[in-house]
Each structure stands twice: as C-alpha cells, then as structure tokens.
Amino acid sequence: MNERTVSRTYGADDPGHPTVPAAVRRWKLWLLTVCGIYPTIVVLGLATDPVLGDLYLPVRLAVLVPAAAAAMVWQINPRLQRYFGAWLTR
C-alpha cells in the first residue's frame, strides 16, 4: 500500500471526511521485514534440508523464496505490522 494513499475509512467523530494513515518510516519497515524474513528462511531451510539438501543452491532457493515470500506477505508481515504499528508510524 502506497504511503500516500488515502484510506477510505471514516472516523467515528467525523463520518464525512476520510482519514489519512500516518506515513510509515521506510527504514523501520525494512528492519521489521529483515527481522521477519531471516527466521523464516532459516526455519524453511532447516525444514526442507532433508528433502532438498542434495539439490543445487539455485534450485533450493527457487523453492524456498516463493514459500518465504508467501509466508511473509500473508502471515508474518501483517502480524508484525499489527503488533509494531504504533512504532512504525512514530
């Protein structure tokens, strides 16, 4: 979501005007993503090593990267952003 995008939700005190979400600091989002992606890749790498261990690194990464990206997009990032939302916009 673009940080300049106007939210279409309306506040309870002013139902006629859309609210604008606070801008997220990019370095904080980067840090949060690094803190989420590193353990995800490590766990996926360890979990799939018995099956994919004999394959070449590019082939293993071709399996791990889409799985890690899916986990980050649909599971990990939303939870991290919900938990650290106030910190991200400070």
Short mmCIF file of C-alpha atoms in Angstrom, two decimals:
data_model
loop_
_atom_site.label_atom_id
_atom_site.label_comp_id
_atom_site.label_asym_id
_atom_site.label_seq_id
_atom_site.Cartn_x
_atom_site.Cartn_y
_atom_site.Cartn_z
CA MET A 1 0.00 0.00 0.00
CA ASN A 2 1.40 3.37 -1.00
CA GLU A 3 2.01 5.65 1.96
CA ARG A 4 0.30 8.50 0.08
CA THR A 5 -2.89 6.51 -0.44
CA VAL A 6 -5.92 7.93 1.31
CA SER A 7 -7.81 5.46 3.42
CA ARG A 8 -11.49 5.17 2.61
CA THR A 9 -12.48 4.58 6.22
CA TYR A 10 -14.21 7.32 8.14
CA GLY A 11 -13.58 8.33 11.72
CA ALA A 12 -16.32 7.96 14.32
CA ASP A 13 -16.14 11.64 15.26
CA ASP A 14 -16.18 12.93 11.66
CA PRO A 15 -18.04 10.50 9.38
CA GLY A 16 -17.90 12.80 6.36
CA HIS A 17 -14.14 13.02 5.85
CA PRO A 18 -11.76 10.16 5.05
CA THR A 19 -8.79 9.65 7.36
CA VAL A 20 -5.23 9.64 6.10
CA PRO A 21 -2.96 6.95 7.60
CA ALA A 22 0.29 8.09 9.14
CA ALA A 23 3.38 7.66 6.97
CA VAL A 24 5.47 4.60 7.72
CA ARG A 25 9.19 5.17 8.01
CA ARG A 26 10.85 3.06 5.34
CA TRP A 27 13.86 2.11 7.47
CA LYS A 28 11.55 0.80 10.17
CA LEU A 29 9.60 -1.25 7.64
CA TRP A 30 12.90 -2.57 6.27
CA LEU A 31 14.07 -3.52 9.77
CA LEU A 32 10.78 -5.23 10.54
CA THR A 33 10.96 -7.16 7.26
CA VAL A 34 14.54 -8.28 7.95
CA CYS A 35 13.50 -9.43 11.44
CA GLY A 36 10.69 -11.45 9.86
CA ILE A 37 12.41 -12.85 6.79
CA TYR A 38 15.61 -14.11 8.43
CA PRO A 39 13.99 -16.60 10.83
CA THR A 40 11.51 -17.58 8.11
CA ILE A 41 14.29 -18.50 5.69
CA VAL A 42 16.29 -20.29 8.40
CA VAL A 43 13.30 -22.38 9.51
CA LEU A 44 12.27 -23.20 5.92
CA GLY A 45 15.87 -24.06 5.06
CA LEU A 46 16.22 -26.40 8.01
CA ALA A 47 12.80 -27.96 7.46
CA THR A 48 13.39 -28.67 3.77
CA ASP A 49 17.06 -29.67 4.03
CA PRO A 50 16.35 -33.43 4.26
CA VAL A 51 14.33 -33.24 1.04
CA LEU A 52 16.16 -30.51 -0.89
CA GLY A 53 19.66 -30.90 0.56
CA ASP A 54 21.11 -32.68 -2.48
CA LEU A 55 19.89 -30.06 -4.95
CA TYR A 56 21.97 -27.16 -6.21
CA LEU A 57 21.58 -23.89 -4.32
CA PRO A 58 19.67 -22.09 -7.12
CA VAL A 59 17.13 -24.92 -7.23
CA ARG A 60 16.71 -24.92 -3.44
CA LEU A 61 16.25 -21.15 -3.50
CA ALA A 62 13.68 -21.49 -6.28
CA VAL A 63 11.60 -23.49 -3.79
CA LEU A 64 12.42 -21.53 -0.62
CA VAL A 65 12.00 -17.97 -1.89
CA PRO A 66 8.36 -18.30 -3.07
CA ALA A 67 7.46 -20.13 0.14
CA ALA A 68 9.17 -17.48 2.28
CA ALA A 69 7.59 -14.65 0.30
CA ALA A 70 4.12 -16.18 0.69
CA ALA A 71 4.63 -16.60 4.42
CA MET A 72 5.82 -13.01 4.73
CA VAL A 73 3.01 -11.49 2.67
CA TRP A 74 0.07 -13.41 4.13
CA GLN A 75 1.14 -14.38 7.64
CA ILE A 76 4.21 -12.74 9.11
CA ASN A 77 4.17 -9.12 7.88
CA PRO A 78 0.51 -8.48 8.74
CA ARG A 79 1.09 -9.73 12.28
CA LEU A 80 4.33 -7.80 12.69
CA GLN A 81 2.75 -4.61 11.34
CA ARG A 82 -0.25 -5.02 13.62
CA TYR A 83 1.99 -5.57 16.64
CA PHE A 84 4.52 -2.83 15.80
CA GLY A 85 2.10 -0.44 14.06
CA ALA A 86 2.47 2.38 16.56
CA TRP A 87 6.25 2.15 16.41
CA LEU A 88 6.26 2.15 12.58
CA THR A 89 4.43 5.47 12.38
CA ARG A 90 6.29 7.25 15.18
#
